[in-house]
Amino acid sequence: MPSVDVAGEFETIRRLFAPLAHPEWGRELKDDVAVVPSRPGFDLVLTKDAMVEGVHFLPDDPLDTVAQKLLRVNLSDLAAKGAEAFGYMLACHWSDRCGWPEREAFVDGLRRDQAIFEVLLLGGDTVSTKGPASFSLTLMGWTPRGRTIGRAGARPGDVVMVTGAIGDGWLGLQAAQGKLSLEMERIIALVEHYRRPMPQTDFATTIRDLASASVDVSDGLIADLGHIASASGVGLEIDLEVTPLSLAGQAWFEQRVDPQAALEKLVTGGDDYEIAFTAPAASEEALRREADRRHIPLTRIGQVVPGAGVSVRYQGQAVTLAKPGFTHS
């Protein structure tokens, strides 16, 4: 049930959301629309994600982290396209547990991340619901005209690479549900990643300049690479044993008796919000140089070949996965 003092829609907007708004384009959230001027020489890039309580976040997750995750998963989408984000539209469907303190916490999470990622609120809507809480966000950004990196574009001979570590999203959910036996330091790191993943926004310009195709890892590494394979009309060969792991992921992995099965869980679990991409082999050195300059781990995990779909190997042997990643019914 709500704590205390649940305000009406317009008071919520005036007291909580108006201070987050773009000072010009958002019209102080007093209008029915936002007005964004065109930017000569650039394309407007948009993405939208929704989060539902009990599906995308746990009922006891703090609402400030829910707000941050919502913004960050959208930022991850734009980063994988090589786009620079500037503003967002937001819809909040408050459940009975969302009293005024909970709404303040949600907005505080947005306020902190707006400062980190230099984006501003442009508008949206708030409503109440008797069902679970849910939130959706539409993020907008710019890329130089004609230079947005899509899922199509991979060519045989390209390398397949991924930023950061894989598997912490899935492990973080297990940790948040009390299902892992690891040192507390590792548990805390995994839960933090699950609740507040860090999008690779600093790598967006490098993706735009050097990648041939790109996708953010949200539903699982193999599932998302499958989108590149399908859109590009090529095959991707992935080497399971080189999957990059965090320190916490490595600690969990070392407890497993079946290394292959463990890696299969990590590459299909999802919620990692890293960037998986293809690039000409001749660009690999430049990619590594740019990643090192930004202190972003970068791993070559496979290659693009003629054919279709994603084939997975472990120590040279073909692997058949039960499913490539998470899917909504």
Tab-separated table of N, CA and C in Angstrom, residues 12-166:
chain	number	residue	atom	x	y	z
A	12	THR	N	1.775	15.859	-9.185
A	12	THR	CA	2.958	15.010	-9.368
A	12	THR	C	3.855	15.581	-10.454
A	13	ILE	N	3.243	15.987	-11.551
A	13	ILE	CA	4.028	16.561	-12.655
A	13	ILE	C	4.690	17.865	-12.209
A	14	ARG	N	3.910	18.736	-11.563
A	14	ARG	CA	4.448	20.045	-11.180
A	14	ARG	C	5.556	19.932	-10.138
A	15	ARG	N	5.342	19.100	-9.120
A	15	ARG	CA	6.286	19.041	-8.009
A	15	ARG	C	7.483	18.144	-8.283
A	16	LEU	N	7.287	17.072	-9.043
A	16	LEU	CA	8.365	16.104	-9.224
A	16	LEU	C	9.032	16.174	-10.594
A	17	PHE	N	8.223	16.167	-11.652
A	17	PHE	CA	8.809	16.009	-12.984
A	17	PHE	C	9.212	17.315	-13.654
A	18	ALA	N	8.520	18.413	-13.370
A	18	ALA	CA	8.852	19.680	-14.025
A	18	ALA	C	10.316	20.086	-13.824
A	19	PRO	N	10.911	19.866	-12.646
A	19	PRO	CA	12.327	20.231	-12.491
A	19	PRO	C	13.277	19.406	-13.370
A	20	LEU	N	12.809	18.273	-13.909
A	20	LEU	CA	13.657	17.447	-14.772
A	20	LEU	C	13.561	17.856	-16.232
A	21	ALA	N	12.638	18.750	-16.558
A	21	ALA	CA	12.310	19.010	-17.960
A	21	ALA	C	13.345	19.890	-18.649
A	22	HIS	N	13.465	19.703	-19.964
A	22	HIS	CA	14.289	20.584	-20.781
A	22	HIS	C	13.733	22.003	-20.666
A	23	PRO	N	14.579	22.995	-20.409
A	23	PRO	CA	14.079	24.342	-20.128
A	23	PRO	C	13.345	25.003	-21.290
A	24	GLU	N	13.608	24.557	-22.509
A	24	GLU	CA	12.933	25.149	-23.664
A	24	GLU	C	12.036	24.141	-24.366
A	25	TRP	N	12.590	23.005	-24.773
A	25	TRP	CA	11.841	22.055	-25.585
A	25	TRP	C	10.701	21.400	-24.817
A	26	GLY	N	10.851	21.242	-23.492
A	26	GLY	CA	9.825	20.588	-22.694
A	26	GLY	C	8.665	21.475	-22.299
A	27	ARG	N	8.765	22.797	-22.551
A	27	ARG	CA	7.700	23.753	-22.255
A	27	ARG	C	7.238	23.679	-20.805
A	28	GLU	N	8.179	23.419	-19.906
A	28	GLU	CA	7.923	23.320	-18.463
A	28	GLU	C	6.867	22.269	-18.120
A	29	LEU	N	6.607	21.348	-19.040
A	29	LEU	CA	5.592	20.299	-18.900
A	29	LEU	C	4.193	20.876	-18.675
A	30	LYS	N	3.969	22.090	-19.172
A	30	LYS	CA	2.670	22.734	-19.037
A	30	LYS	C	1.824	22.612	-20.302
A	31	ASP	N	2.363	21.988	-21.330
A	31	ASP	CA	1.658	21.851	-22.598
A	31	ASP	C	1.387	20.375	-22.865
A	32	ASP	N	0.662	20.087	-23.941
A	32	ASP	CA	0.374	18.701	-24.313
A	32	ASP	C	1.474	18.089	-25.156
A	33	VAL	N	2.449	18.892	-25.558
A	33	VAL	CA	3.490	18.421	-26.468
A	33	VAL	C	4.842	18.972	-26.043
A	34	ALA	N	5.882	18.366	-26.585
A	34	ALA	CA	7.225	18.943	-26.569
A	34	ALA	C	7.533	19.367	-28.000
A	35	VAL	N	8.363	20.370	-28.168
A	35	VAL	CA	8.735	20.839	-29.504
A	35	VAL	C	10.254	20.801	-29.607
A	36	VAL	N	10.759	19.899	-30.453
A	36	VAL	CA	12.199	19.720	-30.621
A	36	VAL	C	12.597	20.266	-31.984
A	37	PRO	N	13.436	21.275	-32.027
A	37	PRO	CA	13.844	21.823	-33.322
A	37	PRO	C	14.702	20.832	-34.100
A	38	SER	N	14.639	20.922	-35.426
A	38	SER	CA	15.472	20.046	-36.251
A	38	SER	C	16.934	20.432	-36.096
A	39	ARG	N	17.817	19.482	-36.408
A	39	ARG	CA	19.248	19.732	-36.332
A	39	ARG	C	19.832	19.462	-37.709
A	40	PRO	N	20.182	20.484	-38.454
A	40	PRO	CA	20.669	20.297	-39.827
A	40	PRO	C	21.864	19.355	-39.869
A	41	GLY	N	21.807	18.397	-40.805
A	41	GLY	CA	22.921	17.467	-40.989
A	41	GLY	C	22.862	16.250	-40.103
A	42	PHE	N	21.786	16.091	-39.312
A	42	PHE	CA	21.676	14.968	-38.387
A	42	PHE	C	20.347	14.248	-38.576
A	43	ASP	N	20.334	12.963	-38.234
A	43	ASP	CA	19.110	12.175	-38.186
A	43	ASP	C	18.648	12.049	-36.737
A	44	LEU	N	17.332	12.101	-36.543
A	44	LEU	CA	16.745	11.866	-35.227
A	44	LEU	C	16.572	10.362	-35.035
A	45	VAL	N	17.120	9.815	-33.957
A	45	VAL	CA	17.077	8.383	-33.673
A	45	VAL	C	16.250	8.176	-32.411
A	46	LEU	N	15.272	7.267	-32.466
A	46	LEU	CA	14.376	7.039	-31.326
A	46	LEU	C	14.361	5.568	-30.938
A	47	THR	N	14.199	5.323	-29.654
A	47	THR	CA	14.033	3.962	-29.156
A	47	THR	C	13.056	3.991	-27.986
A	48	LYS	N	12.425	2.862	-27.716
A	48	LYS	CA	11.430	2.810	-26.635
A	48	LYS	C	11.520	1.468	-25.930
A	49	ASP	N	11.516	1.502	-24.605
A	49	ASP	CA	11.471	0.287	-23.801
A	49	ASP	C	10.463	0.470	-22.673
A	50	ALA	N	9.875	-0.640	-22.260
A	50	ALA	CA	8.931	-0.635	-21.142
A	50	ALA	C	9.418	-1.603	-20.074
A	51	MET	N	9.069	-1.315	-18.820
A	51	MET	CA	9.411	-2.193	-17.708
A	51	MET	C	8.179	-2.404	-16.853
A	52	VAL	N	7.873	-3.675	-16.581
A	52	VAL	CA	6.692	-4.052	-15.819
A	52	VAL	C	7.125	-4.773	-14.543
A	53	GLU	N	6.549	-4.373	-13.420
A	53	GLU	CA	6.852	-5.003	-12.139
A	53	GLU	C	6.525	-6.497	-12.195
A	54	GLY	N	7.467	-7.325	-11.761
A	54	GLY	CA	7.280	-8.766	-11.785
A	54	GLY	C	7.753	-9.414	-13.072
A	55	VAL	N	8.054	-8.582	-14.084
A	55	VAL	CA	8.584	-9.092	-15.358
A	55	VAL	C	9.997	-8.575	-15.589
A	56	HIS	N	10.161	-7.247	-15.493
A	56	HIS	CA	11.464	-6.630	-15.746
A	56	HIS	C	12.167	-6.170	-14.468
A	57	PHE	N	11.422	-6.049	-13.397
A	57	PHE	CA	12.046	-5.734	-12.113
A	57	PHE	C	11.247	-6.399	-11.003
A	58	LEU	N	11.913	-6.633	-9.884
A	58	LEU	CA	11.294	-7.350	-8.773
A	58	LEU	C	10.411	-6.407	-7.964
A	59	PRO	N	9.350	-6.929	-7.338
A	59	PRO	CA	8.435	-6.078	-6.571
A	59	PRO	C	9.107	-5.293	-5.451
A	60	ASP	N	10.230	-5.790	-4.914
A	60	ASP	CA	10.897	-5.060	-3.839
A	60	ASP	C	12.108	-4.260	-4.313
A	61	ASP	N	12.315	-4.147	-5.634
A	61	ASP	CA	13.397	-3.303	-6.133
A	61	ASP	C	13.103	-1.842	-5.804
A	62	PRO	N	14.077	-1.101	-5.281
A	62	PRO	CA	13.858	0.325	-5.003
A	62	PRO	C	13.494	1.068	-6.285
A	63	LEU	N	12.545	1.991	-6.206
A	63	LEU	CA	12.068	2.648	-7.421
A	63	LEU	C	13.084	3.601	-8.029
A	64	ASP	N	14.056	4.084	-7.246
A	64	ASP	CA	15.090	4.906	-7.885
A	64	ASP	C	15.919	4.066	-8.844
A	65	THR	N	16.199	2.809	-8.491
A	65	THR	CA	16.962	1.952	-9.398
A	65	THR	C	16.113	1.514	-10.583
A	66	VAL	N	14.805	1.369	-10.388
A	66	VAL	CA	13.924	1.037	-11.508
A	66	VAL	C	13.960	2.157	-12.545
A	67	ALA	N	13.883	3.407	-12.075
A	67	ALA	CA	13.943	4.544	-12.991
A	67	ALA	C	15.276	4.597	-13.715
A	68	GLN	N	16.364	4.359	-13.000
A	68	GLN	CA	17.688	4.397	-13.621
A	68	GLN	C	17.847	3.281	-14.648
A	69	LYS	N	17.364	2.087	-14.317
A	69	LYS	CA	17.476	0.999	-15.272
A	69	LYS	C	16.659	1.305	-16.526
A	70	LEU	N	15.469	1.863	-16.347
A	70	LEU	CA	14.632	2.196	-17.489
A	70	LEU	C	15.343	3.160	-18.427
A	71	LEU	N	15.949	4.188	-17.893
A	71	LEU	CA	16.676	5.138	-18.723
A	71	LEU	C	17.913	4.489	-19.343
A	72	ARG	N	18.614	3.687	-18.572
A	72	ARG	CA	19.878	3.126	-19.046
A	72	ARG	C	19.692	2.074	-20.134
A	73	VAL	N	18.630	1.280	-20.072
A	73	VAL	CA	18.448	0.281	-21.126
A	73	VAL	C	18.146	0.971	-22.453
A	74	ASN	N	17.480	2.122	-22.402
A	74	ASN	CA	17.268	2.897	-23.617
A	74	ASN	C	18.558	3.544	-24.098
A	75	LEU	N	19.356	4.039	-23.180
A	75	LEU	CA	20.664	4.595	-23.549
A	75	LEU	C	21.544	3.539	-24.212
A	76	SER	N	21.437	2.300	-23.745
A	76	SER	CA	22.207	1.209	-24.342
A	76	SER	C	21.800	0.992	-25.796
A	77	ASP	N	20.489	1.059	-26.075
A	77	ASP	CA	20.011	0.928	-27.452
A	77	ASP	C	20.617	1.991	-28.356
A	78	LEU	N	20.607	3.232	-27.908
A	78	LEU	CA	21.134	4.309	-28.748
A	78	LEU	C	22.646	4.211	-28.904
A	79	ALA	N	23.336	3.815	-27.836
A	79	ALA	CA	24.792	3.664	-27.934
A	79	ALA	C	25.166	2.641	-29.001
A	80	ALA	N	24.398	1.554	-29.087
A	80	ALA	CA	24.683	0.518	-30.087
A	80	ALA	C	24.413	0.999	-31.501
A	81	LYS	N	23.676	2.081	-31.654
A	81	LYS	CA	23.416	2.666	-32.968
A	81	LYS	C	24.396	3.786	-33.298
A	82	GLY	N	25.276	4.104	-32.352
A	82	GLY	CA	26.209	5.201	-32.557
A	82	GLY	C	25.588	6.561	-32.341
A	83	ALA	N	24.477	6.615	-31.598
A	83	ALA	CA	23.722	7.862	-31.429
A	83	ALA	C	24.036	8.534	-30.096
A	84	GLU	N	23.879	9.849	-30.084
A	84	GLU	CA	24.071	10.664	-28.881
A	84	GLU	C	22.698	11.089	-28.365
A	85	ALA	N	22.325	10.636	-27.179
A	85	ALA	CA	21.002	10.915	-26.628
A	85	ALA	C	20.916	12.347	-26.117
A	86	PHE	N	19.683	12.921	-26.193
A	86	PHE	CA	19.495	14.265	-25.657
A	86	PHE	C	18.235	14.412	-24.811
A	87	GLY	N	17.195	13.597	-25.020
A	87	GLY	CA	15.974	13.791	-24.264
A	87	GLY	C	15.050	12.596	-24.346
A	88	TYR	N	14.028	12.586	-23.476
A	88	TYR	CA	13.146	11.416	-23.418
A	88	TYR	C	11.732	11.799	-23.030
A	89	MET	N	10.799	10.945	-23.451
A	89	MET	CA	9.387	11.007	-23.041
A	89	MET	C	9.142	9.836	-22.097
A	90	LEU	N	8.320	10.055	-21.077
A	90	LEU	CA	8.154	9.072	-20.008
A	90	LEU	C	6.679	8.842	-19.703
A	91	ALA	N	6.300	7.593	-19.510
A	91	ALA	CA	4.953	7.255	-19.033
A	91	ALA	C	5.079	6.431	-17.761
A	92	CYS	N	4.386	6.856	-16.711
A	92	CYS	CA	4.417	6.163	-15.420
A	92	CYS	C	3.025	5.630	-15.109
A	93	HIS	N	2.941	4.334	-14.827
A	93	HIS	CA	1.693	3.709	-14.411
A	93	HIS	C	1.892	3.280	-12.955
A	94	TRP	N	1.482	4.168	-12.040
A	94	TRP	CA	1.739	3.953	-10.615
A	94	TRP	C	0.775	2.910	-10.050
A	95	SER	N	1.309	1.945	-9.326
A	95	SER	CA	0.464	0.959	-8.644
A	95	SER	C	0.150	1.444	-7.234
A	96	ASP	N	-0.597	0.637	-6.489
A	96	ASP	CA	-0.987	1.022	-5.134
A	96	ASP	C	0.207	1.180	-4.197
A	97	ARG	N	1.324	0.562	-4.533
A	97	ARG	CA	2.486	0.679	-3.635
A	97	ARG	C	3.269	1.973	-3.872
A	98	CYS	N	2.883	2.753	-4.883
A	98	CYS	CA	3.634	3.946	-5.265
A	98	CYS	C	3.061	5.189	-4.605
A	99	GLY	N	3.358	5.356	-3.306
A	99	GLY	CA	2.978	6.577	-2.611
A	99	GLY	C	3.914	7.714	-2.981
A	100	TRP	N	3.737	8.860	-2.306
A	100	TRP	CA	4.564	10.013	-2.622
A	100	TRP	C	6.052	9.743	-2.377
A	101	PRO	N	6.472	9.116	-1.287
A	101	PRO	CA	7.900	8.831	-1.111
A	101	PRO	C	8.466	7.941	-2.219
A	102	GLU	N	7.683	6.972	-2.678
A	102	GLU	CA	8.145	6.098	-3.753
A	102	GLU	C	8.275	6.869	-5.063
A	103	ARG	N	7.348	7.774	-5.310
A	103	ARG	CA	7.433	8.593	-6.520
A	103	ARG	C	8.633	9.538	-6.450
A	104	GLU	N	8.876	10.080	-5.279
A	104	GLU	CA	10.064	10.930	-5.097
A	104	GLU	C	11.342	10.129	-5.370
A	105	ALA	N	11.377	8.892	-4.891
A	105	ALA	CA	12.550	8.051	-5.117
A	105	ALA	C	12.747	7.790	-6.615
A	106	PHE	N	11.663	7.495	-7.318
A	106	PHE	CA	11.732	7.266	-8.762
A	106	PHE	C	12.329	8.481	-9.470
A	107	VAL	N	11.823	9.660	-9.138
A	107	VAL	CA	12.301	10.884	-9.776
A	107	VAL	C	13.746	11.181	-9.390
A	108	ASP	N	14.118	10.866	-8.146
A	108	ASP	CA	15.501	11.088	-7.719
A	108	ASP	C	16.466	10.238	-8.537
A	109	GLY	N	16.063	8.998	-8.859
A	109	GLY	CA	16.899	8.165	-9.726
A	109	GLY	C	17.074	8.786	-11.094
A	110	LEU	N	15.988	9.302	-11.651
A	110	LEU	CA	16.086	9.982	-12.953
A	110	LEU	C	16.976	11.211	-12.861
A	111	ARG	N	16.824	11.992	-11.789
A	111	ARG	CA	17.614	13.211	-11.636
A	111	ARG	C	19.107	12.888	-11.633
A	112	ARG	N	19.493	11.861	-10.907
A	112	ARG	CA	20.913	11.507	-10.838
A	112	ARG	C	21.438	11.079	-12.209
A	113	ASP	N	20.642	10.283	-12.931
A	113	ASP	CA	21.116	9.804	-14.225
A	113	ASP	C	21.052	10.868	-15.308
A	114	GLN	N	20.127	11.812	-15.186
A	114	GLN	CA	20.139	12.919	-16.142
A	114	GLN	C	21.457	13.674	-16.060
A	115	ALA	N	21.978	13.846	-14.855
A	115	ALA	CA	23.253	14.541	-14.683
A	115	ALA	C	24.412	13.719	-15.237
A	116	ILE	N	24.363	12.403	-15.034
A	116	ILE	CA	25.447	11.542	-15.511
A	116	ILE	C	25.482	11.478	-17.031
A	117	PHE	N	24.310	11.304	-17.652
A	117	PHE	CA	24.259	11.037	-19.093
A	117	PHE	C	23.840	12.245	-19.921
A	118	GLU	N	23.614	13.380	-19.284
A	118	GLU	CA	23.328	14.640	-19.974
A	118	GLU	C	22.116	14.527	-20.898
A	119	VAL	N	21.008	14.052	-20.345
A	119	VAL	CA	19.733	14.011	-21.050
A	119	VAL	C	18.680	14.699	-20.181
A	120	LEU	N	17.592	15.144	-20.817
A	120	LEU	CA	16.547	15.855	-20.090
A	120	LEU	C	15.173	15.331	-20.476
A	121	LEU	N	14.242	15.462	-19.552
A	121	LEU	CA	12.858	15.060	-19.781
A	121	LEU	C	12.179	16.056	-20.720
A	122	LEU	N	11.391	15.532	-21.666
A	122	LEU	CA	10.664	16.374	-22.605
A	122	LEU	C	9.162	16.355	-22.384
A	123	GLY	N	8.640	15.301	-21.749
A	123	GLY	CA	7.206	15.218	-21.513
A	123	GLY	C	6.790	13.789	-21.246
A	124	GLY	N	5.463	13.557	-21.176
A	124	GLY	CA	4.976	12.208	-20.947
A	124	GLY	C	3.610	12.202	-20.303
A	125	ASP	N	3.380	11.203	-19.445
A	125	ASP	CA	2.076	11.036	-18.828
A	125	ASP	C	2.227	10.227	-17.547
A	126	THR	N	1.332	10.439	-16.598
A	126	THR	CA	1.275	9.625	-15.394
A	126	THR	C	-0.168	9.208	-15.155
A	127	VAL	N	-0.351	7.938	-14.770
A	127	VAL	CA	-1.678	7.416	-14.453
A	127	VAL	C	-1.544	6.466	-13.268
A	128	SER	N	-2.666	6.104	-12.678
A	128	SER	CA	-2.695	5.112	-11.607
A	128	SER	C	-3.312	3.824	-12.135
A	129	THR	N	-2.885	2.703	-11.563
A	129	THR	CA	-3.392	1.410	-12.004
A	129	THR	C	-3.567	0.493	-10.808
A	130	LYS	N	-4.535	-0.394	-10.878
A	130	LYS	CA	-4.716	-1.407	-9.844
A	130	LYS	C	-3.825	-2.617	-10.100
A	131	GLY	N	-3.217	-2.668	-11.269
A	131	GLY	CA	-2.306	-3.758	-11.598
A	131	GLY	C	-0.904	-3.454	-11.112
A	132	PRO	N	0.092	-4.210	-11.583
A	132	PRO	CA	1.475	-3.942	-11.193
A	132	PRO	C	1.951	-2.616	-11.762
A	133	ALA	N	2.917	-2.011	-11.110
A	133	ALA	CA	3.516	-0.779	-11.621
A	133	ALA	C	4.218	-1.062	-12.937
A	134	SER	N	4.157	-0.110	-13.849
A	134	SER	CA	4.884	-0.239	-15.104
A	134	SER	C	5.280	1.141	-15.591
A	135	PHE	N	6.354	1.167	-16.360
A	135	PHE	CA	6.907	2.433	-16.838
A	135	PHE	C	7.419	2.225	-18.261
A	136	SER	N	7.287	3.239	-19.094
A	136	SER	CA	7.869	3.163	-20.427
A	136	SER	C	8.542	4.480	-20.751
A	137	LEU	N	9.579	4.394	-21.564
A	137	LEU	CA	10.393	5.568	-21.861
A	137	LEU	C	10.788	5.549	-23.333
A	138	THR	N	10.606	6.667	-23.987
A	138	THR	CA	11.052	6.851	-25.371
A	138	THR	C	12.225	7.807	-25.364
A	139	LEU	N	13.369	7.328	-25.806
A	139	LEU	CA	14.598	8.117	-25.793
A	139	LEU	C	14.919	8.600	-27.199
A	140	MET	N	15.390	9.841	-27.290
A	140	MET	CA	15.727	10.436	-28.575
A	140	MET	C	17.190	10.850	-28.605
A	141	GLY	N	17.798	10.701	-29.776
A	141	GLY	CA	19.189	11.091	-29.931
A	141	GLY	C	19.483	11.492	-31.359
A	142	TRP	N	20.716	11.914	-31.594
A	142	TRP	CA	21.148	12.353	-32.911
A	142	TRP	C	22.290	11.480	-33.424
A	143	THR	N	22.314	11.252	-34.723
A	143	THR	CA	23.513	10.765	-35.406
A	143	THR	C	23.722	11.622	-36.645
A	144	PRO	N	24.967	11.803	-37.077
A	144	PRO	CA	25.173	12.487	-38.353
A	144	PRO	C	24.379	11.792	-39.451
A	145	ARG	N	23.833	12.555	-40.340
A	145	ARG	CA	22.896	12.024	-41.337
A	145	ARG	C	23.475	10.816	-42.078
A	146	GLY	N	22.659	9.737	-42.088
A	146	GLY	CA	23.035	8.532	-42.818
A	146	GLY	C	24.053	7.647	-42.135
A	147	ARG	N	24.388	7.939	-40.866
A	147	ARG	CA	25.475	7.195	-40.231
A	147	ARG	C	25.033	6.367	-39.028
A	148	THR	N	23.734	6.151	-38.877
A	148	THR	CA	23.248	5.276	-37.810
A	148	THR	C	23.617	3.833	-38.125
A	149	ILE	N	24.223	3.147	-37.172
A	149	ILE	CA	24.643	1.755	-37.379
A	149	ILE	C	23.476	0.830	-37.044
A	150	GLY	N	23.074	-0.005	-38.003
A	150	GLY	CA	21.958	-0.905	-37.804
A	150	GLY	C	22.386	-2.340	-37.585
A	151	ARG	N	21.431	-3.232	-37.665
A	151	ARG	CA	21.729	-4.664	-37.558
A	151	ARG	C	22.233	-5.226	-38.876
A	152	ALA	N	21.834	-4.624	-39.967
A	152	ALA	CA	22.350	-5.030	-41.269
A	152	ALA	C	23.722	-4.390	-41.481
A	153	GLY	N	24.526	-4.992	-42.328
A	153	GLY	CA	25.838	-4.413	-42.623
A	153	GLY	C	26.998	-5.352	-42.382
A	154	ALA	N	26.788	-6.434	-41.616
A	154	ALA	CA	27.860	-7.405	-41.393
A	154	ALA	C	28.192	-8.132	-42.690
A	155	ARG	N	29.466	-8.399	-42.913
A	155	ARG	CA	29.922	-9.060	-44.124
A	155	ARG	C	30.879	-10.206	-43.774
A	156	PRO	N	30.866	-11.283	-44.569
A	156	PRO	CA	31.824	-12.368	-44.321
A	156	PRO	C	33.249	-11.822	-44.244
A	157	GLY	N	33.981	-12.315	-43.260
A	157	GLY	CA	35.323	-11.822	-43.007
A	157	GLY	C	35.399	-10.838	-41.860
A	158	ASP	N	34.254	-10.229	-41.497
A	158	ASP	CA	34.227	-9.334	-40.332
A	158	ASP	C	34.486	-10.125	-39.054
A	159	VAL	N	34.985	-9.435	-38.049
A	159	VAL	CA	35.112	-10.023	-36.721
A	159	VAL	C	33.848	-9.711	-35.921
A	160	VAL	N	33.570	-10.557	-34.930
A	160	VAL	CA	32.457	-10.323	-34.007
A	160	VAL	C	33.059	-10.001	-32.643
A	161	MET	N	32.642	-8.874	-32.059
A	161	MET	CA	33.216	-8.422	-30.795
A	161	MET	C	32.109	-8.012	-29.836
A	162	VAL	N	32.460	-7.934	-28.555
A	162	VAL	CA	31.507	-7.487	-27.550
A	162	VAL	C	32.244	-6.692	-26.485
A	163	THR	N	31.592	-5.639	-25.987
A	163	THR	CA	32.170	-4.854	-24.909
A	163	THR	C	31.888	-5.526	-23.561
A	164	GLY	N	32.674	-5.157	-22.564
A	164	GLY	CA	32.386	-5.528	-21.182
A	164	GLY	C	32.356	-7.004	-20.893
A	165	ALA	N	31.500	-7.379	-19.948
A	165	ALA	CA	31.351	-8.769	-19.500
A	165	ALA	C	29.951	-9.258	-19.822
A	166	ILE	N	29.833	-10.562	-20.024
A	166	ILE	CA	28.552	-11.190	-20.354
A	166	ILE	C	28.119	-12.092	-19.193
